[in-house]
Amino acid sequence: YIVVALQECGRMNALLSEIRKSISDLDKGLKGQLNMSQAMEDLVSAFVLNQWPGRNPFSKCMWEKLAWSSQKNLMSQFADMLLRVEQLVKWTQELETPKSIWLP
């Protein structure tokens, strides 16, 4: 169980780091502090379409590659991600075998 919890925490941390970095870069790009890259443009177009970034196979954005597979829209998948983070926080605080887990 502890190995699975550590693996899931590692995967979630990688996803959250990528989300934080790409949104920060996009903010700087929109303010004119950075040149807009293809990844930033892909991020904007995914937000406009309410789509999880990276779902387009030609996208330069990495969210889809780091996340679990899902066909949900951006809002639903982001809400799921928040629930998963909350569950991982509980797991790591208690380190008890959970009664149920999220399945991909």
mmCIF file with all atom_site columns, C-alpha atoms in Angstrom:
data_model
loop_
_atom_site.group_PDB
_atom_site.id
_atom_site.type_symbol
_atom_site.label_atom_id
_atom_site.label_alt_id
_atom_site.label_comp_id
_atom_site.label_asym_id
_atom_site.label_entity_id
_atom_site.label_seq_id
_atom_site.pdbx_PDB_ins_code
_atom_site.Cartn_x
_atom_site.Cartn_y
_atom_site.Cartn_z
_atom_site.occupancy
_atom_site.B_iso_or_equiv
_atom_site.pdbx_formal_charge
_atom_site.auth_seq_id
_atom_site.auth_comp_id
_atom_site.auth_asym_id
_atom_site.auth_atom_id
_atom_site.pdbx_PDB_model_num
ATOM 1   C CA . TYR A 1 1   ? 0.000   0.000  0.000   1.00 0.00 ? 1   TYR A CA 1
ATOM 2   C CA . ILE A 1 2   ? 2.729   2.490  0.904   1.00 0.00 ? 2   ILE A CA 1
ATOM 3   C CA . VAL A 1 3   ? 4.505   1.895  -2.414  1.00 0.00 ? 3   VAL A CA 1
ATOM 4   C CA . VAL A 1 4   ? 1.279   2.656  -4.303  1.00 0.00 ? 4   VAL A CA 1
ATOM 5   C CA . ALA A 1 5   ? 0.676   5.784  -2.231  1.00 0.00 ? 5   ALA A CA 1
ATOM 6   C CA . LEU A 1 6   ? 4.213   7.012  -2.959  1.00 0.00 ? 6   LEU A CA 1
ATOM 7   C CA . GLN A 1 7   ? 3.835   6.296  -6.685  1.00 0.00 ? 7   GLN A CA 1
ATOM 8   C CA . GLU A 1 8   ? 0.513   8.122  -6.833  1.00 0.00 ? 8   GLU A CA 1
ATOM 9   C CA . CYS A 1 9   ? 1.929   11.081 -4.900  1.00 0.00 ? 9   CYS A CA 1
ATOM 10  C CA . GLY A 1 10  ? 4.869   11.232 -7.307  1.00 0.00 ? 10  GLY A CA 1
ATOM 11  C CA . ARG A 1 11  ? 2.592   11.190 -10.346 1.00 0.00 ? 11  ARG A CA 1
ATOM 12  C CA . MET A 1 12  ? 0.295   13.825 -8.863  1.00 0.00 ? 12  MET A CA 1
ATOM 13  C CA . ASN A 1 13  ? 3.229   16.056 -7.907  1.00 0.00 ? 13  ASN A CA 1
ATOM 14  C CA . ALA A 1 14  ? 4.567   15.858 -11.475 1.00 0.00 ? 14  ALA A CA 1
ATOM 15  C CA . LEU A 1 15  ? 1.142   16.825 -12.856 1.00 0.00 ? 15  LEU A CA 1
ATOM 16  C CA . LEU A 1 16  ? 0.662   19.678 -10.381 1.00 0.00 ? 16  LEU A CA 1
ATOM 17  C CA . SER A 1 17  ? 4.155   21.007 -11.110 1.00 0.00 ? 17  SER A CA 1
ATOM 18  C CA . GLU A 1 18  ? 3.466   21.006 -14.847 1.00 0.00 ? 18  GLU A CA 1
ATOM 19  C CA . ILE A 1 19  ? 0.114   22.743 -14.337 1.00 0.00 ? 19  ILE A CA 1
ATOM 20  C CA . ARG A 1 20  ? 1.701   25.374 -12.096 1.00 0.00 ? 20  ARG A CA 1
ATOM 21  C CA . LYS A 1 21  ? 4.584   25.964 -14.544 1.00 0.00 ? 21  LYS A CA 1
ATOM 22  C CA . SER A 1 22  ? 2.436   26.163 -17.674 1.00 0.00 ? 22  SER A CA 1
ATOM 23  C CA . ILE A 1 23  ? -0.126  28.518 -16.105 1.00 0.00 ? 23  ILE A CA 1
ATOM 24  C CA . SER A 1 24  ? 2.661   30.723 -14.742 1.00 0.00 ? 24  SER A CA 1
ATOM 25  C CA . ASP A 1 25  ? 4.317   30.823 -18.173 1.00 0.00 ? 25  ASP A CA 1
ATOM 26  C CA . LEU A 1 26  ? 0.973   31.616 -19.803 1.00 0.00 ? 26  LEU A CA 1
ATOM 27  C CA . ASP A 1 27  ? 0.397   34.469 -17.355 1.00 0.00 ? 27  ASP A CA 1
ATOM 28  C CA . LYS A 1 28  ? 3.831   35.898 -18.156 1.00 0.00 ? 28  LYS A CA 1
ATOM 29  C CA . GLY A 1 29  ? 3.160   35.464 -21.877 1.00 0.00 ? 29  GLY A CA 1
ATOM 30  C CA . LEU A 1 30  ? -0.146  37.302 -21.668 1.00 0.00 ? 30  LEU A CA 1
ATOM 31  C CA . LYS A 1 31  ? 1.526   40.129 -19.718 1.00 0.00 ? 31  LYS A CA 1
ATOM 32  C CA . GLY A 1 32  ? 4.223   40.403 -22.394 1.00 0.00 ? 32  GLY A CA 1
ATOM 33  C CA . GLN A 1 33  ? 7.069   39.204 -20.174 1.00 0.00 ? 33  GLN A CA 1
ATOM 34  C CA . LEU A 1 34  ? 7.628   36.082 -22.328 1.00 0.00 ? 34  LEU A CA 1
ATOM 35  C CA . ASN A 1 35  ? 7.119   35.327 -25.993 1.00 0.00 ? 35  ASN A CA 1
ATOM 36  C CA . MET A 1 36  ? 4.068   33.165 -26.589 1.00 0.00 ? 36  MET A CA 1
ATOM 37  C CA . SER A 1 37  ? 5.188   29.626 -27.388 1.00 0.00 ? 37  SER A CA 1
ATOM 38  C CA . GLN A 1 38  ? 3.227   26.904 -29.148 1.00 0.00 ? 38  GLN A CA 1
ATOM 39  C CA . ALA A 1 39  ? 2.589   25.222 -25.786 1.00 0.00 ? 39  ALA A CA 1
ATOM 40  C CA . MET A 1 40  ? 1.054   28.449 -24.439 1.00 0.00 ? 40  MET A CA 1
ATOM 41  C CA . GLU A 1 41  ? -1.158  28.816 -27.515 1.00 0.00 ? 41  GLU A CA 1
ATOM 42  C CA . ASP A 1 42  ? -2.255  25.189 -27.155 1.00 0.00 ? 42  ASP A CA 1
ATOM 43  C CA . LEU A 1 43  ? -3.081  25.855 -23.494 1.00 0.00 ? 43  LEU A CA 1
ATOM 44  C CA . VAL A 1 44  ? -5.222  28.874 -24.397 1.00 0.00 ? 44  VAL A CA 1
ATOM 45  C CA . SER A 1 45  ? -7.090  27.011 -27.134 1.00 0.00 ? 45  SER A CA 1
ATOM 46  C CA . ALA A 1 46  ? -7.766  24.082 -24.756 1.00 0.00 ? 46  ALA A CA 1
ATOM 47  C CA . PHE A 1 47  ? -9.133  26.510 -22.142 1.00 0.00 ? 47  PHE A CA 1
ATOM 48  C CA . VAL A 1 48  ? -11.383 28.126 -24.752 1.00 0.00 ? 48  VAL A CA 1
ATOM 49  C CA . LEU A 1 49  ? -12.709 24.700 -25.756 1.00 0.00 ? 49  LEU A CA 1
ATOM 50  C CA . ASN A 1 50  ? -13.097 23.616 -22.077 1.00 0.00 ? 50  ASN A CA 1
ATOM 51  C CA . GLN A 1 51  ? -10.805 20.697 -22.896 1.00 0.00 ? 51  GLN A CA 1
ATOM 52  C CA . TRP A 1 52  ? -8.053  19.159 -20.773 1.00 0.00 ? 52  TRP A CA 1
ATOM 53  C CA . PRO A 1 53  ? -4.810  20.570 -22.251 1.00 0.00 ? 53  PRO A CA 1
ATOM 54  C CA . GLY A 1 54  ? -2.792  18.103 -24.292 1.00 0.00 ? 54  GLY A CA 1
ATOM 55  C CA . ARG A 1 55  ? -5.725  16.026 -25.495 1.00 0.00 ? 55  ARG A CA 1
ATOM 56  C CA . ASN A 1 56  ? -5.023  17.127 -29.072 1.00 0.00 ? 56  ASN A CA 1
ATOM 57  C CA . PRO A 1 57  ? -2.324  14.717 -30.335 1.00 0.00 ? 57  PRO A CA 1
ATOM 58  C CA . PHE A 1 58  ? -0.358  17.602 -31.896 1.00 0.00 ? 58  PHE A CA 1
ATOM 59  C CA . SER A 1 59  ? -0.450  19.715 -28.740 1.00 0.00 ? 59  SER A CA 1
ATOM 60  C CA . LYS A 1 60  ? 2.804   20.775 -27.090 1.00 0.00 ? 60  LYS A CA 1
ATOM 61  C CA . CYS A 1 61  ? 1.104   20.963 -23.689 1.00 0.00 ? 61  CYS A CA 1
ATOM 62  C CA . MET A 1 62  ? 1.996   18.091 -21.307 1.00 0.00 ? 62  MET A CA 1
ATOM 63  C CA . TRP A 1 63  ? -1.042  17.853 -19.003 1.00 0.00 ? 63  TRP A CA 1
ATOM 64  C CA . GLU A 1 64  ? -2.635  14.872 -20.747 1.00 0.00 ? 64  GLU A CA 1
ATOM 65  C CA . LYS A 1 65  ? 0.608   12.867 -20.726 1.00 0.00 ? 65  LYS A CA 1
ATOM 66  C CA . LEU A 1 66  ? 1.016   13.300 -16.972 1.00 0.00 ? 66  LEU A CA 1
ATOM 67  C CA . ALA A 1 67  ? -2.651  12.829 -15.999 1.00 0.00 ? 67  ALA A CA 1
ATOM 68  C CA . TRP A 1 68  ? -4.841  9.745  -15.829 1.00 0.00 ? 68  TRP A CA 1
ATOM 69  C CA . SER A 1 69  ? -6.856  8.876  -18.922 1.00 0.00 ? 69  SER A CA 1
ATOM 70  C CA . SER A 1 70  ? -10.259 10.532 -19.013 1.00 0.00 ? 70  SER A CA 1
ATOM 71  C CA . GLN A 1 71  ? -12.685 11.905 -21.573 1.00 0.00 ? 71  GLN A CA 1
ATOM 72  C CA . LYS A 1 72  ? -14.123 14.506 -19.208 1.00 0.00 ? 72  LYS A CA 1
ATOM 73  C CA . ASN A 1 73  ? -14.029 18.209 -19.987 1.00 0.00 ? 73  ASN A CA 1
ATOM 74  C CA . LEU A 1 74  ? -11.624 20.585 -18.265 1.00 0.00 ? 74  LEU A CA 1
ATOM 75  C CA . MET A 1 75  ? -13.933 21.597 -15.424 1.00 0.00 ? 75  MET A CA 1
ATOM 76  C CA . SER A 1 76  ? -14.916 18.027 -14.533 1.00 0.00 ? 76  SER A CA 1
ATOM 77  C CA . GLN A 1 77  ? -11.405 16.645 -14.751 1.00 0.00 ? 77  GLN A CA 1
ATOM 78  C CA . PHE A 1 78  ? -10.012 19.525 -12.677 1.00 0.00 ? 78  PHE A CA 1
ATOM 79  C CA . ALA A 1 79  ? -12.666 18.838 -10.000 1.00 0.00 ? 79  ALA A CA 1
ATOM 80  C CA . ASP A 1 80  ? -11.653 15.158 -10.079 1.00 0.00 ? 80  ASP A CA 1
ATOM 81  C CA . MET A 1 81  ? -8.022  16.158 -9.694  1.00 0.00 ? 81  MET A CA 1
ATOM 82  C CA . LEU A 1 82  ? -8.841  18.202 -6.594  1.00 0.00 ? 82  LEU A CA 1
ATOM 83  C CA . LEU A 1 83  ? -10.664 15.216 -5.086  1.00 0.00 ? 83  LEU A CA 1
ATOM 84  C CA . ARG A 1 84  ? -7.698  12.970 -5.874  1.00 0.00 ? 84  ARG A CA 1
ATOM 85  C CA . VAL A 1 85  ? -5.308  15.423 -4.216  1.00 0.00 ? 85  VAL A CA 1
ATOM 86  C CA . GLU A 1 86  ? -7.550  15.522 -1.155  1.00 0.00 ? 86  GLU A CA 1
ATOM 87  C CA . GLN A 1 87  ? -7.607  11.724 -1.038  1.00 0.00 ? 87  GLN A CA 1
ATOM 88  C CA . LEU A 1 88  ? -3.817  11.510 -1.368  1.00 0.00 ? 88  LEU A CA 1
ATOM 89  C CA . VAL A 1 89  ? -3.394  14.004 1.465   1.00 0.00 ? 89  VAL A CA 1
ATOM 90  C CA . LYS A 1 90  ? -5.629  11.838 3.684   1.00 0.00 ? 90  LYS A CA 1
ATOM 91  C CA . TRP A 1 91  ? -3.740  8.686  2.687   1.00 0.00 ? 91  TRP A CA 1
ATOM 92  C CA . THR A 1 92  ? -0.370  10.169 3.519   1.00 0.00 ? 92  THR A CA 1
ATOM 93  C CA . GLN A 1 93  ? -1.550  11.591 6.839   1.00 0.00 ? 93  GLN A CA 1
ATOM 94  C CA . GLU A 1 94  ? -3.091  8.358  8.101   1.00 0.00 ? 94  GLU A CA 1
ATOM 95  C CA . LEU A 1 95  ? -1.062  5.736  6.169   1.00 0.00 ? 95  LEU A CA 1
ATOM 96  C CA . GLU A 1 96  ? -3.926  3.278  6.611   1.00 0.00 ? 96  GLU A CA 1
ATOM 97  C CA . THR A 1 97  ? -5.280  1.050  3.888   1.00 0.00 ? 97  THR A CA 1
ATOM 98  C CA . PRO A 1 98  ? -8.142  2.998  2.271   1.00 0.00 ? 98  PRO A CA 1
ATOM 99  C CA . LYS A 1 99  ? -11.655 1.583  2.091   1.00 0.00 ? 99  LYS A CA 1
ATOM 100 C CA . SER A 1 100 ? -11.922 2.571  -1.581  1.00 0.00 ? 100 SER A CA 1
ATOM 101 C CA . ILE A 1 101 ? -9.706  4.141  -4.226  1.00 0.00 ? 101 ILE A CA 1
ATOM 102 C CA . TRP A 1 102 ? -10.084 6.011  -7.515  1.00 0.00 ? 102 TRP A CA 1
ATOM 103 C CA . LEU A 1 103 ? -9.818  3.784  -10.541 1.00 0.00 ? 103 LEU A CA 1
ATOM 104 C CA . PRO A 1 104 ? -8.498  5.166  -13.846 1.00 0.00 ? 104 PRO A CA 1
#
